XYZ file of C-alpha atoms in Angstrom:
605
model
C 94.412 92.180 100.023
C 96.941 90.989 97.318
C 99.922 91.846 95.640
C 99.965 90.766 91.822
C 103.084 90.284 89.647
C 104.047 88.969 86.721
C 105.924 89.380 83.197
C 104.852 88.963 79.393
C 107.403 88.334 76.288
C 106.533 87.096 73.058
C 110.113 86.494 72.161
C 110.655 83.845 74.815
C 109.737 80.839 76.672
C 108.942 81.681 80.064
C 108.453 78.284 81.402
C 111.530 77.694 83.052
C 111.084 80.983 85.078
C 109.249 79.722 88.010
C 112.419 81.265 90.339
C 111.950 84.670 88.699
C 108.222 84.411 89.233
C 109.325 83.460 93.220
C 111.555 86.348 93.618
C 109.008 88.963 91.857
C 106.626 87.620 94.710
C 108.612 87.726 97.321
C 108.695 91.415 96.261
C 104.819 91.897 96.650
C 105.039 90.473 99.978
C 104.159 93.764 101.857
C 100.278 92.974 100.369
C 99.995 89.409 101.248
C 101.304 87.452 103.691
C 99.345 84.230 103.837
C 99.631 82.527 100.454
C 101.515 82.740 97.307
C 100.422 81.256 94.275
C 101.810 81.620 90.603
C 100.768 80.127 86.833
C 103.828 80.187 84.147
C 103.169 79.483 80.567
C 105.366 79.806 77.155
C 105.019 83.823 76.976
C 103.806 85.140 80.330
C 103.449 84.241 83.789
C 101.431 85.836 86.206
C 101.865 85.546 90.477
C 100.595 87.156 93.777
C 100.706 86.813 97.355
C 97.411 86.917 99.207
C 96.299 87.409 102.756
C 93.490 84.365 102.102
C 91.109 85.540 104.997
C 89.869 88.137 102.255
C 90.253 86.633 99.093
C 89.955 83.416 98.297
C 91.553 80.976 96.111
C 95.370 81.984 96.023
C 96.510 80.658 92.935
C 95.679 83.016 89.313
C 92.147 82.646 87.888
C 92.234 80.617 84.583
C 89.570 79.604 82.266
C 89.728 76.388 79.748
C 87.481 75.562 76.943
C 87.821 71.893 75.901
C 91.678 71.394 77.806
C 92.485 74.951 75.609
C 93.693 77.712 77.699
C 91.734 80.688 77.241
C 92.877 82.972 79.396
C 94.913 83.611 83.344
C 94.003 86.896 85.794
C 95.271 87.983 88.765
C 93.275 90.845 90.746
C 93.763 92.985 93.996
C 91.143 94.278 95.947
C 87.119 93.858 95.763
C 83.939 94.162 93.288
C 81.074 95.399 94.985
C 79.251 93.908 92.034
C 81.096 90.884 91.396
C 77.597 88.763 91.802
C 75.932 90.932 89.021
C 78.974 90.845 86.808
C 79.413 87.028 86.941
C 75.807 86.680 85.976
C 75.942 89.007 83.099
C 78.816 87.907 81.400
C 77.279 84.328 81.900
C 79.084 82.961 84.283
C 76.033 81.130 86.311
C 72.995 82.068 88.665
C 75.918 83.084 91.481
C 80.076 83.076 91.872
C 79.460 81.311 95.131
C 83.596 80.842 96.439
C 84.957 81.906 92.962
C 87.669 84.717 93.379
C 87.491 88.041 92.377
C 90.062 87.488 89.621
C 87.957 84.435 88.430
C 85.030 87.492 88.139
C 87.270 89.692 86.064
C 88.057 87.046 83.907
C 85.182 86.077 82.913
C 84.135 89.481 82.484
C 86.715 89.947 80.231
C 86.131 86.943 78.382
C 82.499 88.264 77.979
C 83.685 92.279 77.351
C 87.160 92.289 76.482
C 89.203 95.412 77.296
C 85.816 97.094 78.030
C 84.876 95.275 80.595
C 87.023 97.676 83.649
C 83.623 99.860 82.688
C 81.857 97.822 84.521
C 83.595 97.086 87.396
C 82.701 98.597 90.352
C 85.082 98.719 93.402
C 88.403 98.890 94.113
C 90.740 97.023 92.183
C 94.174 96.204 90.450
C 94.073 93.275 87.643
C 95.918 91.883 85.081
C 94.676 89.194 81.922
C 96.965 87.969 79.480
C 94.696 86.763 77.157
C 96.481 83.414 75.922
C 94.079 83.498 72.403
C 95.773 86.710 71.007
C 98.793 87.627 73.054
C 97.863 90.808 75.337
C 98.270 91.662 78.357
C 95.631 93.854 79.611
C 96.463 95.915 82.713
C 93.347 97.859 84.907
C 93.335 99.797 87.870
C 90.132 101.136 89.659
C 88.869 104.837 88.831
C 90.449 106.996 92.017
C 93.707 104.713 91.725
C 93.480 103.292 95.319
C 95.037 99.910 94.045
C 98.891 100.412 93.254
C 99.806 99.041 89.462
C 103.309 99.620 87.962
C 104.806 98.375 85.163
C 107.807 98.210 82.997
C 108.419 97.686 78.993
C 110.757 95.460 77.709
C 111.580 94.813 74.025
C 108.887 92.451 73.614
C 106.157 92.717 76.377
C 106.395 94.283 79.877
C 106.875 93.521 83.662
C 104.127 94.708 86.292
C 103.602 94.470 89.956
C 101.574 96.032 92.443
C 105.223 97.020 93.948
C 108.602 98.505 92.653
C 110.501 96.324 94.699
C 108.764 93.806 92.486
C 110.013 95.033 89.245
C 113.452 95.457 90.414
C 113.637 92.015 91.338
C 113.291 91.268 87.539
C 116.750 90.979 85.748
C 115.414 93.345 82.880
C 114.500 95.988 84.939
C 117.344 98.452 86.267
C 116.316 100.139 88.824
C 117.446 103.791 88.019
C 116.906 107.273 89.121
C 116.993 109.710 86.361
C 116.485 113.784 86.624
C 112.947 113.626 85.620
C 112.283 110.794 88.966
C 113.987 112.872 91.133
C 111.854 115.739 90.628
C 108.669 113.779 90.410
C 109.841 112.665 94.022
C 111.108 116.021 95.497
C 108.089 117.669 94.361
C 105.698 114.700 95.051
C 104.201 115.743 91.443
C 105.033 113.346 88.573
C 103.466 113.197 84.962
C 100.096 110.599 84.541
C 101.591 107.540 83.699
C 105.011 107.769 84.909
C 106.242 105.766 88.137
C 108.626 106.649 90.414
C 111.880 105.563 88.504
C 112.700 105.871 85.191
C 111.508 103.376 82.698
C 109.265 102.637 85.174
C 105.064 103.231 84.163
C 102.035 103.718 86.155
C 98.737 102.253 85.276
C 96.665 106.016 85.494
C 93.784 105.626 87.779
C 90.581 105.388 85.833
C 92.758 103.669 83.041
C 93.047 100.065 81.275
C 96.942 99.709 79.342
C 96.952 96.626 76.551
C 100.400 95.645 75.940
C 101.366 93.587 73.275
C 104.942 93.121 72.042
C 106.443 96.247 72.300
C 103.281 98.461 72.087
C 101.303 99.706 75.394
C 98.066 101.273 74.305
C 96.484 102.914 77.597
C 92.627 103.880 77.267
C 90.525 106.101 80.110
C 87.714 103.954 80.715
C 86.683 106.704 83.396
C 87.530 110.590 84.397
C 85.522 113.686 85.927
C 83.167 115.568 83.556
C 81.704 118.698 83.677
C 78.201 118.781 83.614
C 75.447 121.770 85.103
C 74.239 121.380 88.176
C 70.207 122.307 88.519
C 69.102 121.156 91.901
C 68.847 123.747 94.679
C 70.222 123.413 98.041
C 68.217 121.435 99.878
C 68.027 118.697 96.903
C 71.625 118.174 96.727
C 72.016 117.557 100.401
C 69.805 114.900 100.293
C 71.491 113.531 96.893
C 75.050 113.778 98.299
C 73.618 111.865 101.882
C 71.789 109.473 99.132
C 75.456 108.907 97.339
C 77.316 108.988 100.653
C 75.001 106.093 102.519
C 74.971 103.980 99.560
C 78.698 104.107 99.132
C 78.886 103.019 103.257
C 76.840 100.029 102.831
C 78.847 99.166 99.485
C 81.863 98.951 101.636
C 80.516 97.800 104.389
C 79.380 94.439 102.363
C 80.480 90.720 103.154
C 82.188 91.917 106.848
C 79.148 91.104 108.759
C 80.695 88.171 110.320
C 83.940 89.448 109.967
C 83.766 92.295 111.983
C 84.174 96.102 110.657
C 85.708 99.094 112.296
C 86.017 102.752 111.671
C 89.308 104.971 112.249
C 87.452 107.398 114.488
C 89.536 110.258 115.272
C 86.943 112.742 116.455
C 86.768 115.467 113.909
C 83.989 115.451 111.227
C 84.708 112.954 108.687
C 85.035 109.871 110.805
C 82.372 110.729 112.837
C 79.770 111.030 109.991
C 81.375 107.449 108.612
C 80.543 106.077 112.674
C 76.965 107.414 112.462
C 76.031 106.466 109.277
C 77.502 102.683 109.105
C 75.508 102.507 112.688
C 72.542 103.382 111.037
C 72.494 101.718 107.715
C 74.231 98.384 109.013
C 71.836 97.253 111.313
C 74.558 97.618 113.973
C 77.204 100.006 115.810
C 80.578 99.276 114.512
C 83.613 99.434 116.506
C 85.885 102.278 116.730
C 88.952 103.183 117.008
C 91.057 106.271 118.338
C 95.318 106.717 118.197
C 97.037 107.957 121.293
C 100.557 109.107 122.086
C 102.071 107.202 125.026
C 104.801 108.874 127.191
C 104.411 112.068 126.082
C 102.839 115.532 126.902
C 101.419 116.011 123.874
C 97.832 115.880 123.935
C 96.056 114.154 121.066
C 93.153 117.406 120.752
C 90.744 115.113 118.821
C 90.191 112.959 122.013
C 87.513 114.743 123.607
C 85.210 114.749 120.266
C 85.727 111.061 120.094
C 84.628 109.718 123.157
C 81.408 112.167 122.733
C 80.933 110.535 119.294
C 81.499 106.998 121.125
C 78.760 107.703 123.978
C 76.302 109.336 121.462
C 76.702 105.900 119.537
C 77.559 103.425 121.889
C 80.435 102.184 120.663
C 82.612 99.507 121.692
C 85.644 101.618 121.513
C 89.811 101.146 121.690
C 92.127 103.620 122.543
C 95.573 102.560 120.434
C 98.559 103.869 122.224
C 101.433 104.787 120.196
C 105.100 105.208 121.732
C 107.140 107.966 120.717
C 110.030 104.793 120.843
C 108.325 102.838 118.353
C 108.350 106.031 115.852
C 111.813 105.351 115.460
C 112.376 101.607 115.226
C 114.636 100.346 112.586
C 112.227 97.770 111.473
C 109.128 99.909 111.565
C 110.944 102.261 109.541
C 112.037 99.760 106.607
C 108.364 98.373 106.998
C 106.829 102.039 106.477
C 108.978 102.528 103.471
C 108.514 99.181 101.887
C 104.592 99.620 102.511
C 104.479 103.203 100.402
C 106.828 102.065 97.978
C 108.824 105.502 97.553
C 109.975 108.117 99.628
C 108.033 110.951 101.147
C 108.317 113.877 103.450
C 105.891 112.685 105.646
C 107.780 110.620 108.198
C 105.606 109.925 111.258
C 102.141 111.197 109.743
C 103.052 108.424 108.023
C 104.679 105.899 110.678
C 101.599 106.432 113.240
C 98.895 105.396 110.727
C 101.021 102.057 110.212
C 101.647 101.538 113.689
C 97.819 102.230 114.462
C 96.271 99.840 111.248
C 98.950 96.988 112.756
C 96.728 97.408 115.952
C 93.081 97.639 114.661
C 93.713 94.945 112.432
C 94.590 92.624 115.718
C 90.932 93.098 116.424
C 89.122 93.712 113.093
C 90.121 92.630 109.208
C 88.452 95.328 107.661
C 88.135 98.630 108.903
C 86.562 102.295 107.305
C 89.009 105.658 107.083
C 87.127 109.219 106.272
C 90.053 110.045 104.148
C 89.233 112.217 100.883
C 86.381 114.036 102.796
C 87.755 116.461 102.076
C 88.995 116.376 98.894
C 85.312 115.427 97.803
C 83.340 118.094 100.178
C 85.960 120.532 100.187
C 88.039 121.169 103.450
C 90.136 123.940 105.026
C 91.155 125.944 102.026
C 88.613 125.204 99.711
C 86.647 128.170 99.590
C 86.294 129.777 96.605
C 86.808 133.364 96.524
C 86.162 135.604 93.666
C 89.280 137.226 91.802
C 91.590 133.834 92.315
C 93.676 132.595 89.911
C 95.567 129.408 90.402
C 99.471 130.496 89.209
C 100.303 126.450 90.675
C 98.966 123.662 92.365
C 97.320 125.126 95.939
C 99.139 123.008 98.311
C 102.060 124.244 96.393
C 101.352 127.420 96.579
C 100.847 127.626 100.294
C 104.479 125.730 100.904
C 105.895 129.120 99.500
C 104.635 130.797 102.084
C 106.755 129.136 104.656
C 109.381 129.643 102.175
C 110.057 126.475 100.275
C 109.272 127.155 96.796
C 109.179 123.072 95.493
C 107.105 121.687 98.198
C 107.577 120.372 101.290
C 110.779 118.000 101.970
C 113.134 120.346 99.663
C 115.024 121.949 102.237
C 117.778 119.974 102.361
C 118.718 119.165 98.842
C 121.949 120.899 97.301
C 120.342 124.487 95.321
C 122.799 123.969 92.826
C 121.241 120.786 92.234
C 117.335 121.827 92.125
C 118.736 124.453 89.529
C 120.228 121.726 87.294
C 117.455 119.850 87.342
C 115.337 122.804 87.105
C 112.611 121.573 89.909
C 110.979 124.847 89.262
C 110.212 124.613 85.638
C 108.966 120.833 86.283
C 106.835 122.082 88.838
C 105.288 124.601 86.336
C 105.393 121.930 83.490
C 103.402 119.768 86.017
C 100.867 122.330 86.652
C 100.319 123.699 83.167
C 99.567 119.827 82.127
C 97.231 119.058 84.824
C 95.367 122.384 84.027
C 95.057 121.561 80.598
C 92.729 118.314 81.561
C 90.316 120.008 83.261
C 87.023 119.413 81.952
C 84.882 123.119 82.258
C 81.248 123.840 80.982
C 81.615 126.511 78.118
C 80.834 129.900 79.810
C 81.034 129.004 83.094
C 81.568 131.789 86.002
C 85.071 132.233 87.211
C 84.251 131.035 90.732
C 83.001 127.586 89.246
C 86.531 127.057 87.074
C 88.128 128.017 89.659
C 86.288 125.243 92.131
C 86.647 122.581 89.441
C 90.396 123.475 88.887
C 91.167 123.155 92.662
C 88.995 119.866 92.855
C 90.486 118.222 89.596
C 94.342 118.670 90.966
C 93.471 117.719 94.200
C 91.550 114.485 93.004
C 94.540 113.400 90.323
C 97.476 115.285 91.632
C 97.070 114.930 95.536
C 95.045 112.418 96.466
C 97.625 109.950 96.655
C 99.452 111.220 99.606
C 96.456 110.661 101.136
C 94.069 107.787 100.423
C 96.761 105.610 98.225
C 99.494 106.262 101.315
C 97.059 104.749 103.978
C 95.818 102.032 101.866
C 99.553 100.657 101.504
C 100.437 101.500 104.947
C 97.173 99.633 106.326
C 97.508 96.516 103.508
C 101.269 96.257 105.014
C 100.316 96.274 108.841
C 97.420 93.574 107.666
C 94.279 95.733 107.519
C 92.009 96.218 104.523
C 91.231 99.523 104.856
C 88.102 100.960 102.803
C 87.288 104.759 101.679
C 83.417 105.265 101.249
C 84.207 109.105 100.095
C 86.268 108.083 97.511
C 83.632 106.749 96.118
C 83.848 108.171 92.154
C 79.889 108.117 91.693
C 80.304 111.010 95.214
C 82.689 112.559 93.601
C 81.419 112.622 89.853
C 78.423 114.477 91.834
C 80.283 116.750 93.627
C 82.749 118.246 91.219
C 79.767 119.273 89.623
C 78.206 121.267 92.548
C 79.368 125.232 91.813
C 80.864 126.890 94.818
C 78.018 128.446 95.689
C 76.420 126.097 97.425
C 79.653 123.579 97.919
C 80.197 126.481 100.478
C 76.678 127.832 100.953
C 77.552 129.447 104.728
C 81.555 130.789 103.949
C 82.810 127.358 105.661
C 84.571 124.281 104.256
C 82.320 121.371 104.069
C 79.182 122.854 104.205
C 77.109 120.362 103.099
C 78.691 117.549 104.780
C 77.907 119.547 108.418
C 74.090 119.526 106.770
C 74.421 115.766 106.287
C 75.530 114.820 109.536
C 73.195 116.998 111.623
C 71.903 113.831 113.156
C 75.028 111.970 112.800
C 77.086 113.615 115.286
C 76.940 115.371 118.392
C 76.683 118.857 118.440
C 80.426 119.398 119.348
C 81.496 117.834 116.554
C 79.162 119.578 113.861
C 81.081 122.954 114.794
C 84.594 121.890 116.088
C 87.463 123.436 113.926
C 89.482 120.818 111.809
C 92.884 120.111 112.631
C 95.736 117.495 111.461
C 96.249 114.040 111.661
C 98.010 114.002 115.292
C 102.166 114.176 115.223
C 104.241 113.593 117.920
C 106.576 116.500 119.390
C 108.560 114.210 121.871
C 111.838 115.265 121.798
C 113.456 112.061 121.628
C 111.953 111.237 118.549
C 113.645 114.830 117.472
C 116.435 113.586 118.392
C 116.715 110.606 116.994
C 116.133 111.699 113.568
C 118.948 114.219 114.167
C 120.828 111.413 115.416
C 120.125 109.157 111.850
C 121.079 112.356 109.505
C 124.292 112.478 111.646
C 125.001 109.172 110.514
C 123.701 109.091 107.220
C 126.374 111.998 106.751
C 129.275 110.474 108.401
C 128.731 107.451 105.979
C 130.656 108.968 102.814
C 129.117 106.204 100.939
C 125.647 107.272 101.532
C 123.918 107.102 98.060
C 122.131 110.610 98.906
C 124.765 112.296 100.598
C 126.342 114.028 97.229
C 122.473 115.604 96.360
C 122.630 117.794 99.949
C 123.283 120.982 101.119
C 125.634 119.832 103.412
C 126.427 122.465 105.769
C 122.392 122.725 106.141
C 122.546 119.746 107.114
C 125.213 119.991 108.742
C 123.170 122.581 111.091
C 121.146 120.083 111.570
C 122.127 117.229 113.039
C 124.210 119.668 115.955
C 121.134 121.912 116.673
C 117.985 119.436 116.637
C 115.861 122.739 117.473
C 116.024 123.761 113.982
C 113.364 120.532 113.452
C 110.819 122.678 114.791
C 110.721 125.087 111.660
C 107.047 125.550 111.007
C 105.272 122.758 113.537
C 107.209 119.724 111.442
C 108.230 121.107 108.272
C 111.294 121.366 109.585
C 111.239 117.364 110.197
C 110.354 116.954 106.942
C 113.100 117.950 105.289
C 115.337 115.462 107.346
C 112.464 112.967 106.675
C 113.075 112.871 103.117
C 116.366 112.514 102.743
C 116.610 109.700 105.121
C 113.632 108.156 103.120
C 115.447 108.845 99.924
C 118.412 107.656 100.979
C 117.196 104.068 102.580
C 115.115 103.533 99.499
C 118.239 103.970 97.266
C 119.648 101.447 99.313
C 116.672 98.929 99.280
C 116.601 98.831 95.718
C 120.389 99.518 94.691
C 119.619 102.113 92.599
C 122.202 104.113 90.667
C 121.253 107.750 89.810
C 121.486 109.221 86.018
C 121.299 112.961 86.649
């Protein structure tokens, strides 16, 4: 795990700017904790901060030819064919202890902006290519790896964090109209980051920057091809593409140790069996409890079946409804994510818990985007459907909050202004508009690639991108073997029809695990990522939105309804609005408001 930095300007000499290079990786921090490392030339300088039990050499990758610079990289994440690559582009029989960065930069030596084609993995990189000026930014093809940057008048800043940026005297850290609806509606246009000026490296992309000019190229997106195989040969494709992309991830932890985020319900239990059978051993799992407090964790019983039918040397991680609410886990939870989110302890737990498995193993596998990939609760595809927004949208206007979850709170007057609604729809008709369709296709099958399409560029974040952050920041590489794009290139392409073959979600995923799982867990009913309901973590968010509006300097304080929240924070009970929608509400505007203190922002709306 790393976080990179760095800055490129062809108008002037950067080599006195060691201390800005210091203070933009001090702002990467939250990805690397064990080593810093940073290479400053006349127009660019590059940094990161490394946790060096994964990666290797902490200082950028560079690359001579007769005492001539050629070129500097700096890379987060893994290659799972970094051997292959650093043979092809002719870098010797094997990379033996050379980084991954030293692998992409020879690679791009060999392939130039090209070369992100053949990278497989998950990734972030930069090359400034000291021969003809460019920067060349790349992130892997789901986006797992966080990349950011900001133009200036003659180059751009990046980082894999926006605290990062910010700590660069060029870039003003500013929320405009168009951030704030990209964050209220956790929905903002490809490309854009979450404050203005601020740009996003688009998963699947590649952006060359030189001077002023960023030129961003798709080296990689889903395409819709037919599907001929009957049932039975797709299951056994999709188990071939799902086992393959375990033992990719499961490569070089052998004497590390590997883990798996067991929870009980499908997806983790199929990721148990099959790294137990493909690895040559059982891994260790993992399972998140609630201390002091009634509320039962219901995924408990189905993981200590999956534990016995495996074997498993197991840990039970106890979470305290007191920790939820720490002042330091909260600023750590929110500098982890890197922008505020509804999502409060569903996102607070999964920190807590990664800070704990990583005490006992560096590397560890999640089931996340299972269902995005197999299609989960919601999924099926019913004839006569038209999509009028995105899903998950649409089913937050059923309980009544027409711009997402987290909205409640925020002055109406204000959402009008900025006209939430019509970026929403803006939003929508855009992502629409990419969908890649076979001409004449049935209805159901657009309608299945639509759904998987917005889920896969529009949603998936939340998800998968959230708990890689949160896990990076606690210390634990985390790793996603069903966002694997070669699963999900397949997949998209399966028609509804048999994605769905006996009217459930996940139909051929409970095919696949048949003799993965026990029996229980093949026919158990999904449910969510475990919350807590203690009261006194009720009460202390009440408590914090009491303060936050007592504090008449409060940067969010003049965006809110006030007398909603005002309801609030003297009737806690009111947080129990639809399970913890209610929470979320509060959530977000004491997220929103912290962040705007973390960074200094000043709001243009």
């Amino acid at each position: 795990m790393s976080g990179i930095t760095g800055w490129v300007d062809g108008g002037r000499d950067l080599r006195d700017e060691g201390p800005t290079a210091a203070r933009m990786a001090a702002g990467v921090a939250t990805r690397g904790r064990r080593g810093e490392g940073q290479w400053v030339g006349r127009h660019a300088l590059l940094a990161q901060r490394t946790d060096a039990a994964w990666q290797g050499a902490v200082p950028p990758a560079l690359y001579e030819e007769n005492g001539r610079l050629l070129a500097v990289a700096v890379c987060d994440g893994e290659l799972h064919n970094a051997e292959e690559l650093w043979v092809a582009a002719g870098g010797g029989a094997r990379p033996g202890d050379r980084s991954v960065a030293d692998v992409i930069l020879r690679a791009h030596l060999r392939w130039g902006e090209r070369a992100a084609e053949r990278f497989e993995g998950t990734f972030a990189f930069a090359v400034w290519d000291a021969r003809t000026g460019e920067l060349t930014l790349g992130r892997d093809r789901l986006g797992i790896k966080p990349l950011s940057y900001a133009p200036t008048p003659n180059g751009a800043v990046f980082a894999s964090d926006v605290t990062s940026l910010v700590a660069h005297p060029m870039v003003r850290p500013v929320l405009d109209a168009d951030a704030l609806c990209s964050l209220l509606t956790q929905i903002r246009p490809a490309g854009h980051g979450a404050l203005g000026g601020v740009r996003e490296v688009p998963a699947g992309h590649t952006v060359r920057i030189v001077a002023d000019r960023q030129s961003p190229r798709r080296y990689w997106g889903l395409e819709a091809r037919e599907h001929t195989l009957g049932r039975d040969e797709t299951v056994k494709q999709a188990r071939d593409l799902l086992e393959d992309a375990v033992a990719r991830e499961m490569r070089g932890t052998d004497g590390a140790g590997l883990g798996v985020l067991l929870s009980g319900g499908l997806d983790s239990s199929v990721l148990t069996g099959l790294a137990a059978t493909g690895g040559g051993r059982v891994p260790r799992t993992f399972t998140v409890m609630f201390g002091d407090t009634a509320a039962p964790v219901p995924d408990r019983p189905y993981a200590e079946e999956v534990v016995r039918f495996w074997g498993s040397e197991h840990q039970e991680v106890v979470v305290r409804p007191a920790e939820l609410s720490d002042p330091a886990t909260l600023a750590a939870v929110l500098a982890a994510k890197d922008y505020p989110t509804p999502f409060g302890d569903k996102n607070i737990t999964p920190f807590l818990f990664s800070g704990q498995v990583a005490r006992h193993v560096p590397v560890a596998l999640s089931g996340e985007a299972a269902d995005t990939v197999f299609g989960g609760p919601g999924g099926v595809i019913t004839e006569g459907r038209e999509l009028t927004t995105f899903p998950w949208i649409e089913l937050s206007r059923k309980f009544g909050m027409d711009h997402g979850i987290g909205t409640g709170l925020f002055d109406g007057g204000l959402r009008r202004t900025l006209d939430v609604t019509g970026h929403l729809d803006r939003m929508f008709r855009e992502a629409v508009a990419e969908v890649p369709h076979l001409p004449g296709a049935p209805a159901p099958d657009r309608l299945a690639r639509q759904v998987d399409y917005l889920i896969v560029t529009r949603l998936l974040e939340q998800g998968v991108q959230h708990s890689e952050r949160l896990a990076a920041a606690a210390g634990l590489q985390l790793r996603f073997p069903f966002a694997d794009h070669r699963l999900f290139s397949y997949l998209y392409n399966v028609p509804p029809r048999l994605k769905y073959f006996d009217g459930r979600e996940k139909s051929l995923l409970r095919v696949i695990a048949r003799d993965l799982v026990p029996a229980s867990v093949l026919t158990r009913t999904k449910v969510p990522y475990p919350i807590t309901y203690d009261t006194r973590y009720k009460a202390a968010l009440a408590g914090r939105l009491r303060t936050l509006l007592d504090d008449s300097a409060a940067p969010v304080r003049p965006l809110l309804d006030l007398l909603a929240a005002e309801r609030i924070a003297e009737n806690p009970r009111l947080l129990d609005r639809g399970g913890w929608l209610g929470r979320a509400d509060v959530e977000m505007v004491l997220q929103l408001n912290d962040w705007a203190k973390r960074l200094n922002l000043s709001f243009s709306l």
